[in-house]
Amino acid sequence: LRSEGRFSRGLPQVESRVILRGDRGRLYARTKIESQDYEQCWSVRTTEGPPQDGLTSVRPNPFLRAKFLGSMIMPPSSSESYPKPAGDPQVKMQKFIIRLSQMKHAELIVQDGMELAGINFEDAARHTTSQVAVYNWSTAPLDNGWFEPSNEWKCQDLQFLESSDQLEAWDLLQVFFPPPEAVESGRRLFAI
């Protein structure tokens, strides 16, 4: 996962990269702020150990639990920041919802019924929303090199975190790597 943001004059560009290696039970993350000559890297343990079946098993499709909300036509001048094909006057989008908890959900924005174009997160308890624009979505197999930190990661002060308690709160991870029972049943039970 690669994300970029432009927040202010003082922070004209912030880049983060996150690599989840389930076979190693590790999440690697790097944040870089070029203008500040800042780079921080982390390696976080995600499980007690690698999965017993390694990478050979087929994982359930995390989108199976998404519920269809409706379709919409978006003109190219729309203020939405989702990617749109060049020269296409209108783009048909579908919206699906995934409940993450009683108070949180993710809305998946799918372009022409095939390509993930964005994700909207809403946390009703904290009264917050965030929007993720997705570019170059593909379900094709990836080269294994995508799952290794690149040579441009200097990581002179690599932080090793052995507690992964906070990862369960990452909404993005809950969308793509839900607990198996959430995908199998299409529903989750929450403690009250």
Coordinates of C-alpha atoms in Angstrom, one line a residue:
L1 CA 0.0 0.0 0.0
R2 CA 1.4 3.4 -1.0
S3 CA -0.1 6.6 0.1
E4 CA 0.8 10.2 -0.6
G5 CA -0.6 13.4 0.9
R6 CA 0.0 17.2 0.6
F7 CA -1.0 18.7 3.9
S8 CA 0.4 22.2 4.1
R9 CA 3.3 24.4 2.9
G10 CA 5.4 23.0 5.7
L11 CA 4.5 19.5 4.7
P12 CA 4.2 19.6 0.9
Q13 CA 4.5 15.9 0.5
V14 CA 4.2 13.0 2.9
E15 CA 4.6 9.4 1.6
S16 CA 3.8 6.2 3.5
R17 CA 4.3 2.6 2.4
V18 CA 2.9 -0.4 4.2
I19 CA 3.8 -4.0 3.4
L20 CA 1.9 -6.8 5.1
R21 CA 3.8 -10.1 5.1
G22 CA 1.4 -12.7 6.5
D23 CA 3.8 -15.5 5.8
R24 CA 6.4 -13.8 8.1
G25 CA 3.8 -12.5 10.6
R26 CA 5.2 -8.9 10.1
L27 CA 4.0 -5.6 8.9
Y28 CA 6.6 -3.2 7.5
A29 CA 5.8 0.5 7.3
R30 CA 7.8 3.6 6.2
T31 CA 6.9 7.2 6.4
K32 CA 8.9 9.8 4.5
I33 CA 8.8 13.6 4.5
E34 CA 11.2 14.7 1.8
S35 CA 11.1 18.4 2.7
Q36 CA 12.0 17.7 6.4
D37 CA 14.6 15.0 5.5
Y38 CA 12.6 12.7 7.7
E39 CA 12.2 9.0 7.4
Q40 CA 10.9 6.5 10.0
C41 CA 10.5 2.8 9.5
W42 CA 8.7 0.2 11.6
S43 CA 8.5 -3.6 11.7
V44 CA 5.5 -4.8 13.6
R45 CA 4.8 -8.4 14.6
T46 CA 1.2 -9.2 13.4
T47 CA 0.8 -12.7 14.8
E48 CA 2.4 -15.2 17.1
G49 CA 4.0 -16.8 14.1
P50 CA 3.5 -17.4 10.3
P51 CA 0.3 -19.1 9.3
Q52 CA 0.6 -22.9 9.4
D53 CA -0.4 -23.1 5.7
G54 CA 2.0 -20.4 4.5
L55 CA 1.1 -18.7 1.3
T56 CA -0.3 -21.8 -0.5
S57 CA -3.9 -21.6 0.8
V58 CA -6.6 -19.6 -0.9
R59 CA -8.0 -16.8 1.3
P60 CA -11.7 -15.9 1.2
N61 CA -12.6 -12.9 -0.9
P62 CA -13.0 -10.1 1.7
F63 CA -15.6 -8.3 -0.5
L64 CA -18.1 -11.1 -0.2
R65 CA -19.5 -9.4 2.9
A66 CA -20.1 -6.1 1.1
K67 CA -23.8 -5.1 0.7
F68 CA -24.9 -3.3 -2.4
L69 CA -26.2 0.3 -1.7
G70 CA -26.8 1.6 -5.2
S71 CA -25.4 3.0 -8.4
M72 CA -24.6 6.6 -9.5
I73 CA -23.4 8.4 -12.6
M74 CA -20.5 10.7 -12.0
P75 CA -19.7 13.5 -14.5
P76 CA -16.0 14.2 -15.1
S77 CA -16.4 17.6 -13.4
S78 CA -17.5 15.9 -10.2
S79 CA -15.8 17.1 -7.0
E80 CA -15.2 13.5 -6.0
S81 CA -11.6 12.6 -6.1
Y82 CA -11.9 9.1 -7.5
P83 CA -10.0 8.3 -10.6
K84 CA -11.9 8.6 -13.8
P85 CA -10.9 7.4 -17.3
A86 CA -9.7 10.1 -19.7
G87 CA -12.2 11.2 -22.3
D88 CA -15.2 9.4 -20.6
P89 CA -17.9 12.0 -20.1
Q90 CA -19.7 9.9 -17.4
V91 CA -18.6 7.1 -15.2
K92 CA -21.0 4.6 -13.7
M93 CA -20.1 3.9 -10.1
Q94 CA -21.6 1.4 -7.6
K95 CA -21.5 1.8 -3.8
F96 CA -21.1 -1.2 -1.4
I97 CA -21.0 -1.1 2.4
I98 CA -18.9 -3.2 4.8
R99 CA -19.7 -2.9 8.5
L100 CA -16.6 -2.9 10.5
S101 CA -18.3 -2.5 13.9
Q102 CA -21.5 -1.1 15.3
M103 CA -20.2 2.4 14.8
K104 CA -17.8 2.0 11.8
H105 CA -18.3 1.2 8.2
A106 CA -16.5 1.3 4.9
E107 CA -18.1 2.3 1.6
L108 CA -16.5 0.7 -1.4
I109 CA -16.8 2.7 -4.6
V110 CA -16.5 0.4 -7.6
Q111 CA -16.2 1.8 -11.2
D112 CA -18.1 0.1 -14.0
G113 CA -18.8 -3.0 -11.7
M114 CA -15.1 -4.1 -12.0
E115 CA -12.5 -1.8 -10.5
L116 CA -12.2 -0.5 -7.0
A117 CA -12.0 3.3 -7.3
G118 CA -12.2 4.4 -3.7
I119 CA -13.1 3.7 -0.1
N120 CA -14.9 6.0 2.3
F121 CA -14.5 5.3 6.0
E122 CA -17.0 6.6 8.6
D123 CA -16.7 6.3 12.4
A124 CA -19.9 7.5 13.9
A125 CA -18.6 7.3 17.5
R126 CA -15.8 9.8 16.7
H127 CA -17.7 11.8 14.1
T128 CA -15.0 11.3 11.5
T129 CA -14.8 10.3 7.9
S130 CA -11.9 9.7 5.6
Q131 CA -11.6 9.1 1.9
V132 CA -9.2 6.9 0.0
A133 CA -8.8 7.2 -3.8
V134 CA -7.6 4.0 -5.4
Y135 CA -5.6 4.0 -8.6
N136 CA -4.5 1.1 -10.8
W137 CA -6.5 -1.5 -9.0
S138 CA -5.8 -5.0 -10.1
T139 CA -6.5 -8.5 -8.8
A140 CA -3.8 -10.0 -11.0
P141 CA -0.9 -11.9 -9.3
L142 CA 1.9 -9.6 -8.2
D143 CA 5.6 -10.1 -8.4
N144 CA 7.0 -11.1 -5.0
G145 CA 9.2 -8.0 -5.1
W146 CA 6.1 -5.9 -4.2
F147 CA 6.2 -7.6 -0.7
E148 CA 9.8 -6.6 0.2
P149 CA 10.9 -3.2 1.4
S150 CA 12.7 -1.5 -1.6
N151 CA 16.3 -0.4 -1.7
E152 CA 15.2 3.3 -1.3
W153 CA 14.1 2.5 2.3
K154 CA 17.2 3.7 4.2
C155 CA 15.7 2.8 7.6
Q156 CA 18.7 3.9 9.7
D157 CA 16.4 3.9 12.8
L158 CA 14.2 0.9 12.2
Q159 CA 11.8 0.4 15.1
F160 CA 10.7 -3.1 16.0
L161 CA 7.3 -3.3 17.7
E162 CA 6.4 -6.7 19.1
S163 CA 2.9 -5.6 20.2
S164 CA 0.3 -5.4 17.4
D165 CA -2.7 -4.4 19.5
Q166 CA -3.2 -1.3 17.5
L167 CA -3.3 -3.0 14.1
E168 CA -6.8 -4.4 14.9
A169 CA -8.0 -0.8 14.9
W170 CA -6.7 -0.1 11.4
D171 CA -9.9 0.1 9.4
L172 CA -8.1 -0.5 6.1
L173 CA -6.7 -3.8 7.4
Q174 CA -10.2 -4.8 8.5
V175 CA -11.5 -4.3 5.0
F176 CA -8.9 -6.3 3.2
F177 CA -8.0 -8.8 6.0
P178 CA -11.1 -9.5 7.9
P179 CA -11.4 -12.3 10.5
P180 CA -12.5 -15.5 8.7
E181 CA -15.9 -15.6 10.5
A182 CA -16.8 -12.1 9.1
V183 CA -16.3 -13.3 5.5
E184 CA -17.9 -16.7 6.0
S185 CA -21.1 -15.5 7.5
G186 CA -21.3 -12.1 5.9
R187 CA -22.1 -10.8 9.4
R188 CA -20.3 -10.1 12.6
L189 CA -21.5 -10.1 16.2
F190 CA -20.3 -7.3 18.4
A191 CA -20.1 -7.2 22.2
I192 CA -22.5 -4.6 23.7

